[in-house]
CSV table of C-alpha atoms and ligand atoms in Angstrom, one decimal:
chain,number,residue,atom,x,y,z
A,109,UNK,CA,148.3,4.3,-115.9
A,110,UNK,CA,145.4,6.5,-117.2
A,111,UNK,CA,146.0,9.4,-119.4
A,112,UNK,CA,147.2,12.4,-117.6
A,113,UNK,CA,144.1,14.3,-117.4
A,114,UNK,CA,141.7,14.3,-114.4
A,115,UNK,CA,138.9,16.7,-113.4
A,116,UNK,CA,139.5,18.1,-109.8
A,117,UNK,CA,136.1,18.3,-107.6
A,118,UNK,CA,136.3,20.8,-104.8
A,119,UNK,CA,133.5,20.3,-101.7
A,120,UNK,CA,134.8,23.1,-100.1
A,121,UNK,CA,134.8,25.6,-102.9
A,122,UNK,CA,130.8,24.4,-103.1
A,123,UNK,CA,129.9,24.7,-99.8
A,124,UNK,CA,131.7,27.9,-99.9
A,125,UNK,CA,129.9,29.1,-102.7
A,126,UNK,CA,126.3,28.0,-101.3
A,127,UNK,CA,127.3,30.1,-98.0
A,128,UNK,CA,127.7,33.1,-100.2
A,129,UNK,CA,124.5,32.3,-102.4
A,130,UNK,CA,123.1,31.9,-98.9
A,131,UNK,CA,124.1,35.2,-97.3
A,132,UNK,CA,123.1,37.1,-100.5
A,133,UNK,CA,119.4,35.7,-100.6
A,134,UNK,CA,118.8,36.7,-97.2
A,135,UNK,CA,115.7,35.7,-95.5
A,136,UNK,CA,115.0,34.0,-98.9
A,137,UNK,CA,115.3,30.1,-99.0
A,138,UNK,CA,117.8,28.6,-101.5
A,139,UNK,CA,116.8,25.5,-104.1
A,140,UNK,CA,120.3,24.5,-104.8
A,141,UNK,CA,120.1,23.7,-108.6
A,142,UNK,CA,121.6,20.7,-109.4
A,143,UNK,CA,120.5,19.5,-112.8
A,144,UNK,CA,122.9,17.9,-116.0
A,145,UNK,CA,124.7,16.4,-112.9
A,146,UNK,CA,125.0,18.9,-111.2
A,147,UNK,CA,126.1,21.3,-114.0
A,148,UNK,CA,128.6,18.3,-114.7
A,149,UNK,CA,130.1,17.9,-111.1
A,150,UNK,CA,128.4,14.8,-110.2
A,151,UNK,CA,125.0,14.5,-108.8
A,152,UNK,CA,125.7,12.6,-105.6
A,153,UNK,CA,128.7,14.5,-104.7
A,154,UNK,CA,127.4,18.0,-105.5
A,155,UNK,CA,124.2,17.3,-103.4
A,156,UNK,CA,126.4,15.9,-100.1
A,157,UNK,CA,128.2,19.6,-100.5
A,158,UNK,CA,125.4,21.5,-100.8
A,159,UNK,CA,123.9,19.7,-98.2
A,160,UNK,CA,123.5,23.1,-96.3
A,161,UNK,CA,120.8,24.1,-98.9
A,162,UNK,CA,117.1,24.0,-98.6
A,163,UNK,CA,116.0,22.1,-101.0
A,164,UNK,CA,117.3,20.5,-104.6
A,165,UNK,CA,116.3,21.2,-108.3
A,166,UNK,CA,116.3,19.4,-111.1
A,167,UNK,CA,114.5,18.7,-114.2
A,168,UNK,CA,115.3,14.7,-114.8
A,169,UNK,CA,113.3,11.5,-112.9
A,170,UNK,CA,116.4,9.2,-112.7
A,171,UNK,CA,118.3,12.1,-111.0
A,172,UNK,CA,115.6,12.5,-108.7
A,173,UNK,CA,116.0,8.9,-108.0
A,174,UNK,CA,119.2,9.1,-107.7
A,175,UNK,CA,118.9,11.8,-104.7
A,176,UNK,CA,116.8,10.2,-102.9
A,177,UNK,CA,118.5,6.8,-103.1
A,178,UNK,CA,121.7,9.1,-101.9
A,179,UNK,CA,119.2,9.5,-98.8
A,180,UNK,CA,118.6,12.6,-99.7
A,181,UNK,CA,115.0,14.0,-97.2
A,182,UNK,CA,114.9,17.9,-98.2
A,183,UNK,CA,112.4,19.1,-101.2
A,184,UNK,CA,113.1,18.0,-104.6
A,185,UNK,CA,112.2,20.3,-107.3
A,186,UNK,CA,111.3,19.4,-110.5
A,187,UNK,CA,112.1,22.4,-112.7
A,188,UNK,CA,109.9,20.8,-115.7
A,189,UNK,CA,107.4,19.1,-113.7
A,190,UNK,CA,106.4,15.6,-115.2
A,191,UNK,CA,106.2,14.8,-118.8
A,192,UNK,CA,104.0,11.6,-119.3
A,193,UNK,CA,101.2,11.1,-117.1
A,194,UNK,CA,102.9,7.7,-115.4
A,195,UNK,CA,105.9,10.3,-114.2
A,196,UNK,CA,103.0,11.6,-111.6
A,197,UNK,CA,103.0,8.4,-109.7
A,198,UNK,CA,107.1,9.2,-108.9
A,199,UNK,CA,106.4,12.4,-107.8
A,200,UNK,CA,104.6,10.5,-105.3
A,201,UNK,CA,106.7,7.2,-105.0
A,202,UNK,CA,109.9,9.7,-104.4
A,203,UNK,CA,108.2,12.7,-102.7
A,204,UNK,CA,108.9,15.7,-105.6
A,205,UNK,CA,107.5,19.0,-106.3
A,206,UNK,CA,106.6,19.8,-109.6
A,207,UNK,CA,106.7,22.8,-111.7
A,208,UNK,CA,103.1,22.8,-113.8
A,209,UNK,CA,103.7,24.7,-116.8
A,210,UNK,CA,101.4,23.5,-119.3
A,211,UNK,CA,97.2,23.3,-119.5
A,212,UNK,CA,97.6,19.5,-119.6
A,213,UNK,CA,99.6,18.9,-116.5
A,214,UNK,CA,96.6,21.1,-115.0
A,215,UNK,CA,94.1,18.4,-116.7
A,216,UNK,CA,95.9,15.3,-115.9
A,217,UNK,CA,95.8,16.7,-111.9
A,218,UNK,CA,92.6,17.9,-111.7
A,219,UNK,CA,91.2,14.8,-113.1
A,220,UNK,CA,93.2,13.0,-110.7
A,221,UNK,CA,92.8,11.1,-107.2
A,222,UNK,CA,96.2,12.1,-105.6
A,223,UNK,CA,97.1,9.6,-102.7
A,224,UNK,CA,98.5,12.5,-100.8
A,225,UNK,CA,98.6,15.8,-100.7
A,226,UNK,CA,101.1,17.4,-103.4
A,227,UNK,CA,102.7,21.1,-103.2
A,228,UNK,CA,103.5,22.4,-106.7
A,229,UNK,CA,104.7,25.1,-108.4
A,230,UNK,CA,103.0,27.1,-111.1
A,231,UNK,CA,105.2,28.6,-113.3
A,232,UNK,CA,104.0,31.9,-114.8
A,233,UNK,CA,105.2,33.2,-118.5
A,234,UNK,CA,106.6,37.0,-117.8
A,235,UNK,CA,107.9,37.0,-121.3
A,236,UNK,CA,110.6,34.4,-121.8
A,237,UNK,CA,107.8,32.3,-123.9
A,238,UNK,CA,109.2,28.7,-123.4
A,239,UNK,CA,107.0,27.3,-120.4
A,240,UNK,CA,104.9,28.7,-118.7
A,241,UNK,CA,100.9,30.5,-118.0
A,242,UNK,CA,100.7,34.4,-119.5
A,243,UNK,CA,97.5,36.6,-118.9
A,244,UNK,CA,94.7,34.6,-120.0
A,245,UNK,CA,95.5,31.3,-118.7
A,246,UNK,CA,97.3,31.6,-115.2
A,247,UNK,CA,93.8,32.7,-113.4
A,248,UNK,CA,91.8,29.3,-114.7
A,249,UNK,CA,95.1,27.1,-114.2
A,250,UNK,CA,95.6,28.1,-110.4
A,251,UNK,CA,92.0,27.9,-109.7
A,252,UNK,CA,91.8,24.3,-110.9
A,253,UNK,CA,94.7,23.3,-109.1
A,254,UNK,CA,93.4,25.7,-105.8
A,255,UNK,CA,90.2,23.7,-105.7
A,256,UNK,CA,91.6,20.3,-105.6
A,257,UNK,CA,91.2,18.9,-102.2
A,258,UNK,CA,94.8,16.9,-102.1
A,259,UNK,CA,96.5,20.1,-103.5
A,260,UNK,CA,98.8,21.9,-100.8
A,261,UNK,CA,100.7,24.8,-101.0
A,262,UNK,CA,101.2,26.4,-105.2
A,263,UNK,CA,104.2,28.8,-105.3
A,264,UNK,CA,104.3,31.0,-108.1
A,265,UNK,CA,107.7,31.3,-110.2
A,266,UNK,CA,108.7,32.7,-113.6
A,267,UNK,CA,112.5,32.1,-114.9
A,268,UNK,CA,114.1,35.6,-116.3
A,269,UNK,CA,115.8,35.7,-120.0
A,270,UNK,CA,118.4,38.6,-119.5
A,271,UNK,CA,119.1,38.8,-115.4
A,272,UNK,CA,123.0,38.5,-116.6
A,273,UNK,CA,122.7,41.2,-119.6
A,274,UNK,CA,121.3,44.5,-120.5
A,275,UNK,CA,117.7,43.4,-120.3
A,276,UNK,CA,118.2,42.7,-116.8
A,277,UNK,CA,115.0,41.6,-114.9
A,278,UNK,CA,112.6,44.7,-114.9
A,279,UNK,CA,110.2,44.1,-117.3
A,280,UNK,CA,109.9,40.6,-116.9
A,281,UNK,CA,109.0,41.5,-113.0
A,282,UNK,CA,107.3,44.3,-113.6
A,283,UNK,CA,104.8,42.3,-115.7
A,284,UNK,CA,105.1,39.3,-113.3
A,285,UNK,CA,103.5,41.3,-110.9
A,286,UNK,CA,101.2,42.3,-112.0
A,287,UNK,CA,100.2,39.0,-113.0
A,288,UNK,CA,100.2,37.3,-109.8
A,289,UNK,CA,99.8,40.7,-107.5
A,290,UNK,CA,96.3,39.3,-106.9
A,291,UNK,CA,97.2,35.9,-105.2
A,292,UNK,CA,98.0,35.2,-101.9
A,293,UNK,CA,101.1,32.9,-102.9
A,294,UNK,CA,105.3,32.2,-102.4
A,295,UNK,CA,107.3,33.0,-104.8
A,296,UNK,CA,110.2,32.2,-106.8
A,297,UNK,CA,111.9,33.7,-109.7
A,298,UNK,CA,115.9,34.4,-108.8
A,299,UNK,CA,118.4,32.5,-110.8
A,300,UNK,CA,122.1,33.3,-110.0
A,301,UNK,CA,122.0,36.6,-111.9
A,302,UNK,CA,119.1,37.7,-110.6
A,303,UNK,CA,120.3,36.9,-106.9
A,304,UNK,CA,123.4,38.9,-107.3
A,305,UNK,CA,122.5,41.8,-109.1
A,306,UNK,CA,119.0,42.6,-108.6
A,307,UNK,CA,118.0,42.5,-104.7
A,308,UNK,CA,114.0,42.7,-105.4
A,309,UNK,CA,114.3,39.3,-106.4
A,310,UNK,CA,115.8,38.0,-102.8
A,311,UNK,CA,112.0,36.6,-101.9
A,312,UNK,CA,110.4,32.9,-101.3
A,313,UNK,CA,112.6,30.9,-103.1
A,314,UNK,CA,115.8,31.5,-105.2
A,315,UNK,CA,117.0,29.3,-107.2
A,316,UNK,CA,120.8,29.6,-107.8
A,317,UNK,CA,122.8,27.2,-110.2
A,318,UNK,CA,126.4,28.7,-112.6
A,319,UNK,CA,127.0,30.6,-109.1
A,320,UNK,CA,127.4,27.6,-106.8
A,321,UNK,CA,129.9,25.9,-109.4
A,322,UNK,CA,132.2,29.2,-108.8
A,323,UNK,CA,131.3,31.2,-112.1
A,324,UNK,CA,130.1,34.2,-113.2
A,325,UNK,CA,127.0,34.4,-115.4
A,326,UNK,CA,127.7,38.2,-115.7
A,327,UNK,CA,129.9,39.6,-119.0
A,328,UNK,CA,131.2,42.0,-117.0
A,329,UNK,CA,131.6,41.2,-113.3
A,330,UNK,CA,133.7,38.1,-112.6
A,331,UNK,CA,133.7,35.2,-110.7
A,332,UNK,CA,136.6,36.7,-108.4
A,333,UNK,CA,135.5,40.1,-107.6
A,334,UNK,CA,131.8,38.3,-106.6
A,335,UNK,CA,134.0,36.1,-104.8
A,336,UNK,CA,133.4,32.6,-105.8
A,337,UNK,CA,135.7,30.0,-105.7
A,338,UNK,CA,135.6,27.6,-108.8
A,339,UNK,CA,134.8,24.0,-107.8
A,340,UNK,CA,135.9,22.1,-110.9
A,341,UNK,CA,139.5,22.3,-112.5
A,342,UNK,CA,140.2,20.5,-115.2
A,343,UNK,CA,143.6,19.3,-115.8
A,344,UNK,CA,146.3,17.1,-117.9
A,345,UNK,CA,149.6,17.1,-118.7
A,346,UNK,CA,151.6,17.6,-122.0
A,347,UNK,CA,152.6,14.1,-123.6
A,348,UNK,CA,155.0,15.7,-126.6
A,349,UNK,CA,156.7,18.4,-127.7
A,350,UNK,CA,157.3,19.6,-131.1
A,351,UNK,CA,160.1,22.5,-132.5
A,352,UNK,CA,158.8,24.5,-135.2
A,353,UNK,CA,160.1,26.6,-137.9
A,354,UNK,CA,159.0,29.9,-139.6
A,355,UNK,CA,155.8,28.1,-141.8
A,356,UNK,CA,155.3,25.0,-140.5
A,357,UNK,CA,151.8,23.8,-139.6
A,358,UNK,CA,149.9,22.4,-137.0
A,359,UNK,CA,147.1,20.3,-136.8
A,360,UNK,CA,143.5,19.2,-138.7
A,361,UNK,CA,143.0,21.6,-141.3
A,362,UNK,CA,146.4,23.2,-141.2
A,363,UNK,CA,144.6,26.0,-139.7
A,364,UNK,CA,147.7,27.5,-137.3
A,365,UNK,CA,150.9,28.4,-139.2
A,366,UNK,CA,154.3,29.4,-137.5
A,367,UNK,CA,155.7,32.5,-138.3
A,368,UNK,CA,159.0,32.8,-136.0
A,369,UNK,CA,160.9,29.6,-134.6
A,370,UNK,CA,158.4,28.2,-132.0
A,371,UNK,CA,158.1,25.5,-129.6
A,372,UNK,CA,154.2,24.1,-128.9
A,373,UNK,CA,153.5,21.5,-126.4
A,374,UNK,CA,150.6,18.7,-126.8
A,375,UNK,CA,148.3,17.9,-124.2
A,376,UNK,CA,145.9,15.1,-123.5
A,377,UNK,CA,142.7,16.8,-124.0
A,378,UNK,CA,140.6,17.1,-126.5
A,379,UNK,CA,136.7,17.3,-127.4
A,380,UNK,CA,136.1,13.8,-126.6
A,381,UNK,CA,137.1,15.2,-122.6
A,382,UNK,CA,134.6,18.0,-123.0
A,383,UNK,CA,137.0,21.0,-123.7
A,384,UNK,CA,135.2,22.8,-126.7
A,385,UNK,CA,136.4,22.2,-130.2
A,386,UNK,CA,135.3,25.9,-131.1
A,387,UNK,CA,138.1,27.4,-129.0
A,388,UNK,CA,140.6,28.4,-131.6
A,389,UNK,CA,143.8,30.1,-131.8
A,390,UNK,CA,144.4,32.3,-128.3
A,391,UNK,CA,142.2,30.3,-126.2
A,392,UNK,CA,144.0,31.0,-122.6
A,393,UNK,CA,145.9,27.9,-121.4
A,394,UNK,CA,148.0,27.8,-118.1
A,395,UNK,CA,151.1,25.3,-118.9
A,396,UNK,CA,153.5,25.5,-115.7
A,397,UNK,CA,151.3,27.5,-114.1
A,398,UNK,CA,151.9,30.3,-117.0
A,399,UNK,CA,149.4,32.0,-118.9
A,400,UNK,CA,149.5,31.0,-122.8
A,401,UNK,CA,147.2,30.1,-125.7
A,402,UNK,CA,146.1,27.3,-127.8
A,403,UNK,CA,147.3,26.8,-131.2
A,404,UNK,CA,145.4,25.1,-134.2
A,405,UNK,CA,142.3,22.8,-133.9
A,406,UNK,CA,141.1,20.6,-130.6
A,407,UNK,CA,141.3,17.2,-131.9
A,408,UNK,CA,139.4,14.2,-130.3
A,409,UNK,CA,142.0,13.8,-127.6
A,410,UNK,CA,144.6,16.0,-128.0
A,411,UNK,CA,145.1,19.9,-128.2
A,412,UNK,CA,148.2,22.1,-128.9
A,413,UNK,CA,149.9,25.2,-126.6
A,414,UNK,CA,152.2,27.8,-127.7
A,415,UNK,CA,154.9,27.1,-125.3
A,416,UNK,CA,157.8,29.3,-127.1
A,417,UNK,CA,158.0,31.1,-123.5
A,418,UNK,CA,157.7,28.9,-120.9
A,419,UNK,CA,161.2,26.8,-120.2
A,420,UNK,CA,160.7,24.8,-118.6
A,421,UNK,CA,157.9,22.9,-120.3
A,422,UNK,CA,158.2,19.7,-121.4
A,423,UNK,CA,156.4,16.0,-121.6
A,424,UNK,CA,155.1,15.5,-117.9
A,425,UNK,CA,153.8,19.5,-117.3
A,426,UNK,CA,151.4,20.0,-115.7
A,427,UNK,CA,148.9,21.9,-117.9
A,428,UNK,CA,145.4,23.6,-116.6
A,429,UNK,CA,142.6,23.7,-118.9
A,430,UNK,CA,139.8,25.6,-116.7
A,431,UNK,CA,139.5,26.2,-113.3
A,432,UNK,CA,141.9,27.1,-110.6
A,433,UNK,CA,144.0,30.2,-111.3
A,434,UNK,CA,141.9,29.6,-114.9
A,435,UNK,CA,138.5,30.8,-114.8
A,436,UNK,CA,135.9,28.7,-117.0
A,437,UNK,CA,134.1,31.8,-118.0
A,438,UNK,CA,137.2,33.7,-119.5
A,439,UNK,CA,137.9,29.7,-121.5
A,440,UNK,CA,134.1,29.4,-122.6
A,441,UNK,CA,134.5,33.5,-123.9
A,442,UNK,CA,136.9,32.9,-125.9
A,443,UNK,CA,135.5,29.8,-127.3
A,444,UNK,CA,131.9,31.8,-127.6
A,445,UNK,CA,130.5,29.9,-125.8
A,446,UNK,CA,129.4,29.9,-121.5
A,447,UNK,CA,131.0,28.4,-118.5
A,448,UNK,CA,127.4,26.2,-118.4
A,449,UNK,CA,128.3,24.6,-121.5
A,450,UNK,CA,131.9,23.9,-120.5
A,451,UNK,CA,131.1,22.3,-117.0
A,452,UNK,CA,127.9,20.3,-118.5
A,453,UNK,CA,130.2,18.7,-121.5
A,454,UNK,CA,132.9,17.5,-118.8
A,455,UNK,CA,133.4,13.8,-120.4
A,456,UNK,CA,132.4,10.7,-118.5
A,457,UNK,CA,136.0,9.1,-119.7
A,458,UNK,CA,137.4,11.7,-117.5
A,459,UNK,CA,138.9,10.4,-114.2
A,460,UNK,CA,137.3,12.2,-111.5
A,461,UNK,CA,139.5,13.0,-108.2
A,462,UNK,CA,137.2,14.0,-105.5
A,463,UNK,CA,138.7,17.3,-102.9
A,464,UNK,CA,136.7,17.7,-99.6
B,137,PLP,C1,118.9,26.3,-114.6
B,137,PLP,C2,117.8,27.1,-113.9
B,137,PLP,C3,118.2,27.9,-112.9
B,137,PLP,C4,119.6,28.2,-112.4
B,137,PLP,O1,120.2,29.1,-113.4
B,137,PLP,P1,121.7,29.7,-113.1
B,137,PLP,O2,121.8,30.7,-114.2
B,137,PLP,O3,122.6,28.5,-113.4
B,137,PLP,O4,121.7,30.3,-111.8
B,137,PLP,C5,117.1,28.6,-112.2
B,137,PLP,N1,115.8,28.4,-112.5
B,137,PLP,C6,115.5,27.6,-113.6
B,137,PLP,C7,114.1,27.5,-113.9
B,137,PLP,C8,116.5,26.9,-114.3
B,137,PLP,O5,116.1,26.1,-115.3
């Protein structure tokens, strides 16, 4: 038998989520974002839920590959573009669209026969300052890629730093405006915050990712009340059970002491499954289907749960890590950390049982 754990993936509670991604954008068209496999749910499996989506996005070649080899037909976006000039014979070979963010993908084009015609993206710098064309250079850069004859249809997107926090997406599209006001163009800027929160950004092409996995990117408006359902739970069992007295220890580092007669549980899970080894003392844990906490240091492959309270628990309970009646976000806050992180680091040693 394997170890106890397993990481539950639920179609439905993706397709769900897309239909709600989908109703919020509107009239907009949806780029289901799929990258780090699928934000760690599994390329292939994700795409066939999502299916209902307009298009994919991505950042990685092989995963590309992968999609279409899936038989995948709809648009592929490639949220980097390419990176070597060789890559731009697969965006042919596998039919992509690239994001050009930098003055050498605009060189490498231009100076370019393209076997067919090629829709891109242009990705404009409204202030995050990682990729992307500001004031002086997005004029020249679209005209290059405007006059070449196998060039179709350039969509104009920018990426927003603070859609989920106070910042919020004003400035950023205030100044992205005024950037691009002058081109006749599509556009594309929404990422999951921006789609919920901020309806001005429901235009072209949104791009929503955390949302259709079922979490909140938001501090302060949760996954439930938006009314996602979370696709991934993460699960194991408990495999011993240990009595303490008032000053025994538990764990590397000695770092959780007993201070009343308690009785912890230990589960097969550690950071070599993907749960993070920053979540410390109180991290939420449902054992039984009961709310507790962590105690002491995540080990490699175990972790230990206050289980003083909950009776029935012993070796064989079922224990919930993230996920249903668990959300990731409220697991990845009080590890500081994000849901993202938490979903992306899901283990390849974990066994995967698929829902539809
Ligand atoms: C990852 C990514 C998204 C999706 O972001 P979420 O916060 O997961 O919705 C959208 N656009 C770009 C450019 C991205 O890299």
């Amino acid at each position: 038998m394997p170890r106890p754990i397993r990481a539950t993936l639920k179609a439905s509670a993706l397709r769900h989520n897309l239909k709600l991604a989908r109703e919020t954008a509107g009239e907009a068209k949806v780029w289901a974002v799929v990258k780090a496999n699928a934000y760690g749910h599994g390329l292939e499996r994700a795409a066939r839920a999502l299916a209902d989506a307009d298009g994919y996005a991505l950042l990685d070649f092989q995963e590309a590959a992968r999609l279409r080899l899936a038989g995948v037909t709809k648009p592929i976006l490639m949220l980097e573009g390419f990176f070597r000039p060789l890559d731009v014979n697969l965006l042919f070979k596998y039919g992509l669209t690239p994001v050009i963010h930098n003055a050498e993908q605009v060189e490498l084009i231009k100076h370019m026969d393209l076997p067919s015609e090629l829709d891109l993206y242009l990705k404009v710098n409204s202030g995050m300052n990682r990729l992307g064309f500001g004031v002086d250079d997005l004029r020249p850069a679209y005209n290059t890629l405007r006059l070449h004859p196998r060039v179709g249809s350039i969509t104009l997107m920018t990426h927003f730093a603070d859609a989920e926090g106070p910042g919020g997406v004003h400035d950023q599209l205030r100044w992205f405006n005024e950037l691009v006001h002058a081109f006749e163009a599509p556009r594309s800027v929404a990422n999951s915050a921006a789609l919920l929160r901020f309806k001005e950004t429901r235009e072209g092409w949104v791009r929503p990712g955390i949302m259709l996995y079922g979490c909140s990117p938001f501090a302060d408006w949760s996954a439930e009340e938006i009314g996602l359902l979370p696709a991934m739970t993460l699960s194991s069992e408990l495999i011993g059970v240990q009595n303490l007295a008032p000053g025994e220890r538990v764990g590397y580092g000695f770092t959780f002491e007993a201070k009343e007669p308690m009785t912890i549980g230990i589960v097969a899970c550690g950071y070599a499954d993907g749960y993070p080894r920053h979540a410390g003392t109180g991290t939420p844990v449902l054992v039984a289907g009961k709310r507790t906490r962590i105690v002491g240091r995540v080990a490699m492959d175990m972790l230990c749960v206050d289980i003083s309270d909950i009776e029935e628990a012993y070796i064989g309970t079922a224990v919930t890590l993230w996920g249903e009646g668990l959300p990731a976000d409220e697991v990845a806050a009080a590890a500081g950390t994000v849901s993202y992180e938490l979903l992306c680091a899901l283990a390849p040693r974990v066994p995967v049982h698929e829902e539809t």
